[in-house]
Amino acid sequence: MAPATKPAAIIVAHGQPSDPQPAEQALRNVAERVAQHLPRWTITSATMAAEGALEQALEQHPTAAIYPLFMADGWFTGTALPDRLLQHGRTVLPPLGLDKNLPLLAADILTDRLHDLDWNARETRLLIAAHGGQHSPNPARAARHFAAVLGKVTHFTDVRLGFVEQTPLLTEMAESLGPRTLCLPFFAANGHHVRKDIPAALVRAGFEGIVLGPLGIAPQIPDLIAQSLRQSHRQKDAA
């Protein structure tokens, strides 16, 4: 009897077209951490911006499931990624931003930060910074759903959502919040929007609070990805 094929997954992210290699390495680091939670799996990665990276990964792992490290089911996950999949019948999981457990994970992260600061949630405001976009309603929809669920499972005195690329703009939503405010970027990676656009918007608004790292690079994320892959594999086997 032939040995069973190891489950495999390719973690796919957008990357940085102008300088693809740092984003490729960062994604490889994520894949390595996911693999620590799935020792019997083959976990690899590829950004869509690095020329040939996705095609090479698909060729090397023809049965691998695809995990989109994106915050919404927008144009990249709904059109660009499917167009580049070389084989039919692949399992494409929902993107990170739509994971039903993500708001609970974010709540834990925020609770830990509040504890470190010795702040009370009921006296603290939360500002969620998201991408938005003009080409698809899905990124804004995903961010609004995330913010709504997070608001229900936390006790912040105020939860606001502002966008980089659509209204309500982050600059508008960040005004007059006071120093006891946490800003959580609802982004998958530490890309240009997180490093440049969000800080610029907050400066324009006179934001006095604390800006956290993007949710997608939190240390707990690889475990969440592993859980999603494991559950999808079980469901596929049961079908």
Short mmCIF file of C-alpha atoms in Angstrom, two decimals:
data_model
loop_
_atom_site.label_atom_id
_atom_site.label_comp_id
_atom_site.label_asym_id
_atom_site.label_seq_id
_atom_site.Cartn_x
_atom_site.Cartn_y
_atom_site.Cartn_z
CA MET A 1 0.00 0.00 0.00
CA ALA A 2 1.35 3.40 -0.97
CA PRO A 3 1.99 5.77 1.91
CA ALA A 4 -0.63 8.44 2.49
CA THR A 5 0.18 11.83 1.01
CA LYS A 6 0.96 14.46 3.62
CA PRO A 7 -1.58 17.28 3.75
CA ALA A 8 -0.16 20.43 2.20
CA ALA A 9 -1.02 24.11 2.11
CA ILE A 10 0.29 27.22 0.39
CA ILE A 11 -0.13 30.46 2.32
CA VAL A 12 -0.60 33.23 -0.22
CA ALA A 13 -0.32 36.98 0.39
CA HIS A 14 -0.28 40.05 -1.80
CA GLY A 15 3.34 41.04 -1.20
CA GLN A 16 5.11 44.21 -2.26
CA PRO A 17 5.51 44.65 -6.04
CA SER A 18 8.16 47.37 -5.75
CA ASP A 19 10.36 45.25 -3.44
CA PRO A 20 9.05 41.67 -3.31
CA GLN A 21 11.77 39.84 -1.40
CA PRO A 22 11.24 41.25 2.14
CA ALA A 23 7.54 40.38 1.94
CA GLU A 24 8.43 36.91 0.60
CA GLN A 25 10.72 36.32 3.58
CA ALA A 26 8.16 37.62 6.05
CA LEU A 27 5.57 35.23 4.61
CA ARG A 28 8.03 32.33 4.78
CA ASN A 29 8.45 33.12 8.47
CA VAL A 30 4.68 32.90 8.91
CA ALA A 31 4.61 29.56 7.07
CA GLU A 32 7.36 28.21 9.31
CA ARG A 33 5.39 29.16 12.41
CA VAL A 34 2.23 27.58 11.00
CA ALA A 35 4.21 24.40 10.28
CA GLN A 36 5.19 24.20 13.95
CA HIS A 37 1.50 23.72 14.73
CA LEU A 38 1.06 21.17 11.90
CA PRO A 39 4.11 18.88 12.06
CA ARG A 40 2.56 16.29 9.74
CA TRP A 41 1.83 18.85 7.02
CA THR A 42 3.84 20.45 4.26
CA ILE A 43 3.43 24.21 4.61
CA THR A 44 4.87 26.62 2.07
CA SER A 45 4.16 30.16 0.97
CA ALA A 46 4.21 32.60 -1.94
CA THR A 47 3.34 36.22 -2.51
CA MET A 48 1.48 37.22 -5.63
CA ALA A 49 3.90 40.10 -6.19
CA ALA A 50 7.06 37.98 -6.48
CA GLU A 51 7.38 36.92 -10.11
CA GLY A 52 6.91 33.18 -10.53
CA ALA A 53 6.71 32.43 -6.79
CA LEU A 54 3.08 31.32 -6.76
CA GLU A 55 3.40 29.31 -9.96
CA GLN A 56 6.45 27.51 -8.61
CA ALA A 57 4.69 26.67 -5.35
CA LEU A 58 1.65 25.38 -7.24
CA GLU A 59 3.84 23.18 -9.42
CA GLN A 60 5.73 21.74 -6.47
CA HIS A 61 2.58 21.11 -4.42
CA PRO A 62 -0.17 20.21 -6.88
CA THR A 63 -2.68 19.08 -4.22
CA ALA A 64 -2.01 21.82 -1.66
CA ALA A 65 -4.85 23.82 -0.20
CA ILE A 66 -4.62 27.60 -0.64
CA TYR A 67 -4.79 29.85 2.41
CA PRO A 68 -5.23 33.54 1.49
CA LEU A 69 -3.50 35.76 4.04
CA PHE A 70 -5.82 38.66 3.22
CA MET A 71 -8.32 40.57 5.34
CA ALA A 72 -11.24 40.32 2.89
CA ASP A 73 -12.60 38.41 -0.08
CA GLY A 74 -11.94 41.30 -2.44
CA TRP A 75 -10.50 41.49 -5.94
CA PHE A 76 -7.24 39.72 -5.13
CA THR A 77 -8.88 36.69 -3.52
CA GLY A 78 -11.96 36.66 -5.74
CA THR A 79 -10.41 37.33 -9.15
CA ALA A 80 -6.62 37.66 -9.25
CA LEU A 81 -5.83 34.59 -7.18
CA PRO A 82 -8.28 32.19 -8.91
CA ASP A 83 -6.98 33.38 -12.29
CA ARG A 84 -3.49 32.26 -11.31
CA LEU A 85 -4.37 28.85 -9.89
CA LEU A 86 -3.01 26.37 -12.39
CA GLN A 87 -5.12 23.38 -11.41
CA HIS A 88 -8.85 22.97 -10.96
CA GLY A 89 -10.34 21.47 -7.83
CA ARG A 90 -8.01 23.11 -5.34
CA THR A 91 -9.34 23.94 -1.91
CA VAL A 92 -9.24 27.70 -1.33
CA LEU A 93 -9.98 28.59 2.27
CA PRO A 94 -11.67 31.80 3.39
CA PRO A 95 -9.18 34.63 3.96
CA LEU A 96 -7.84 35.45 7.40
CA GLY A 97 -10.05 38.51 7.83
CA LEU A 98 -13.21 36.39 7.56
CA ASP A 99 -12.15 33.80 10.14
CA LYS A 100 -14.95 33.68 12.70
CA ASN A 101 -12.40 33.32 15.49
CA LEU A 102 -10.41 36.43 14.52
CA PRO A 103 -12.48 38.92 16.59
CA LEU A 104 -12.06 36.73 19.69
CA LEU A 105 -8.32 36.53 19.10
CA ALA A 106 -8.20 40.31 18.66
CA ALA A 107 -10.15 40.73 21.89
CA ASP A 108 -7.52 38.67 23.74
CA ILE A 109 -4.71 40.74 22.23
CA LEU A 110 -6.41 43.98 23.23
CA THR A 111 -7.16 42.71 26.73
CA ASP A 112 -3.48 41.84 27.22
CA ARG A 113 -2.42 45.29 26.03
CA LEU A 114 -4.91 46.97 28.35
CA HIS A 115 -3.51 44.93 31.22
CA ASP A 116 0.04 45.97 30.34
CA LEU A 117 -1.03 49.63 30.28
CA ASP A 118 -3.15 49.30 33.41
CA TRP A 119 -6.09 50.72 31.48
CA ASN A 120 -9.76 49.90 31.98
CA ALA A 121 -11.57 48.99 28.76
CA ARG A 122 -14.65 50.94 29.86
CA GLU A 123 -12.51 54.07 29.97
CA THR A 124 -10.68 53.36 26.71
CA ARG A 125 -11.58 53.98 23.08
CA LEU A 126 -10.72 51.64 20.21
CA LEU A 127 -10.00 52.86 16.69
CA ILE A 128 -9.84 50.20 13.96
CA ALA A 129 -7.89 51.24 10.88
CA ALA A 130 -8.87 49.33 7.74
CA HIS A 131 -8.16 49.44 4.03
CA GLY A 132 -11.54 49.83 2.36
CA GLY A 133 -11.47 50.45 -1.37
CA GLN A 134 -13.35 51.80 -4.37
CA HIS A 135 -13.31 48.66 -6.52
CA SER A 136 -15.18 46.24 -4.27
CA PRO A 137 -17.49 46.59 -1.26
CA ASN A 138 -16.04 43.44 0.31
CA PRO A 139 -13.03 44.92 2.15
CA ALA A 140 -15.22 47.47 3.92
CA ARG A 141 -17.87 44.83 4.62
CA ALA A 142 -15.30 42.52 6.21
CA ALA A 143 -13.92 45.33 8.36
CA ARG A 144 -17.38 46.42 9.50
CA HIS A 145 -18.31 42.86 10.44
CA PHE A 146 -15.06 42.45 12.36
CA ALA A 147 -15.58 45.75 14.18
CA ALA A 148 -19.19 44.88 15.05
CA VAL A 149 -18.31 41.48 16.51
CA LEU A 150 -15.28 42.85 18.32
CA GLY A 151 -17.44 45.57 19.83
CA LYS A 152 -19.79 42.91 21.23
CA VAL A 153 -17.06 40.83 22.87
CA THR A 154 -15.15 43.75 24.42
CA HIS A 155 -16.11 46.60 26.73
CA PHE A 156 -14.52 49.65 25.13
CA THR A 157 -16.35 52.88 25.76
CA ASP A 158 -16.24 53.62 22.03
CA VAL A 159 -15.31 51.56 18.96
CA ARG A 160 -14.65 53.44 15.73
CA LEU A 161 -13.74 52.26 12.25
CA GLY A 162 -11.89 54.40 9.71
CA PHE A 163 -10.61 53.57 6.24
CA VAL A 164 -7.49 54.47 4.29
CA GLU A 165 -9.16 54.39 0.87
CA GLN A 166 -12.82 55.29 1.44
CA THR A 167 -15.15 57.11 3.79
CA PRO A 168 -15.33 57.42 6.66
CA LEU A 169 -11.65 58.25 6.37
CA LEU A 170 -9.30 57.26 9.14
CA THR A 171 -8.27 60.88 9.66
CA GLU A 172 -11.87 61.88 10.38
CA MET A 173 -12.53 58.99 12.76
CA ALA A 174 -9.28 59.55 14.66
CA GLU A 175 -10.05 63.13 15.65
CA SER A 176 -10.72 64.11 19.28
CA LEU A 177 -10.28 60.65 20.76
CA GLY A 178 -7.91 61.57 23.56
CA PRO A 179 -4.77 59.80 24.76
CA ARG A 180 -6.52 56.74 26.20
CA THR A 181 -7.16 55.19 22.78
CA LEU A 182 -5.82 52.07 21.06
CA CYS A 183 -5.55 51.96 17.27
CA LEU A 184 -5.68 48.45 15.78
CA PRO A 185 -4.75 48.16 12.07
CA PHE A 186 -7.00 45.58 10.42
CA PHE A 187 -4.28 44.58 7.96
CA ALA A 188 -2.59 41.30 7.10
CA ALA A 189 0.98 42.58 6.94
CA ASN A 190 3.24 45.48 7.78
CA GLY A 191 3.03 46.98 4.29
CA HIS A 192 2.96 50.51 2.93
CA HIS A 193 -0.49 51.35 4.31
CA VAL A 194 0.54 50.35 7.82
CA ARG A 195 3.99 51.93 7.72
CA LYS A 196 3.13 55.14 5.86
CA ASP A 197 -0.57 55.87 5.28
CA ILE A 198 -1.94 55.08 8.73
CA PRO A 199 0.71 57.08 10.64
CA ALA A 200 0.24 60.02 8.26
CA ALA A 201 -3.53 59.95 8.73
CA LEU A 202 -3.16 59.81 12.51
CA VAL A 203 -0.73 62.72 12.54
CA ARG A 204 -3.19 64.82 10.51
CA ALA A 205 -5.90 63.96 13.02
CA GLY A 206 -3.76 64.86 16.03
CA PHE A 207 -4.13 61.30 17.35
CA GLU A 208 -2.77 60.97 20.90
CA GLY A 209 -3.30 57.27 21.53
CA ILE A 210 -1.23 54.11 21.03
CA VAL A 211 -0.93 52.38 17.67
CA LEU A 212 -0.67 48.59 17.78
CA GLY A 213 0.91 46.34 15.18
CA PRO A 214 -1.23 45.06 12.30
CA LEU A 215 -3.49 42.24 13.40
CA GLY A 216 -2.23 39.88 10.69
CA ILE A 217 1.28 39.68 12.15
CA ALA A 218 0.24 39.04 15.75
CA PRO A 219 2.07 36.04 17.28
CA GLN A 220 -1.24 34.19 17.69
CA ILE A 221 -2.08 34.28 13.97
CA PRO A 222 -0.08 31.18 12.86
CA ASP A 223 -2.02 29.03 15.33
CA LEU A 224 -5.30 30.45 13.97
CA ILE A 225 -4.21 29.62 10.41
CA ALA A 226 -3.27 26.11 11.49
CA GLN A 227 -6.69 25.62 13.08
CA SER A 228 -8.39 26.72 9.88
CA LEU A 229 -6.30 24.38 7.74
CA ARG A 230 -6.88 21.48 10.10
CA GLN A 231 -10.65 22.01 10.13
CA SER A 232 -10.82 22.34 6.33
CA HIS A 233 -8.86 19.11 5.92
CA ARG A 234 -11.18 17.24 8.28
CA GLN A 235 -14.23 18.49 6.41
CA LYS A 236 -12.70 17.46 3.09
CA ASP A 237 -11.97 13.97 4.40
CA ALA A 238 -15.51 13.66 5.76
CA ALA A 239 -17.12 14.71 2.45
#
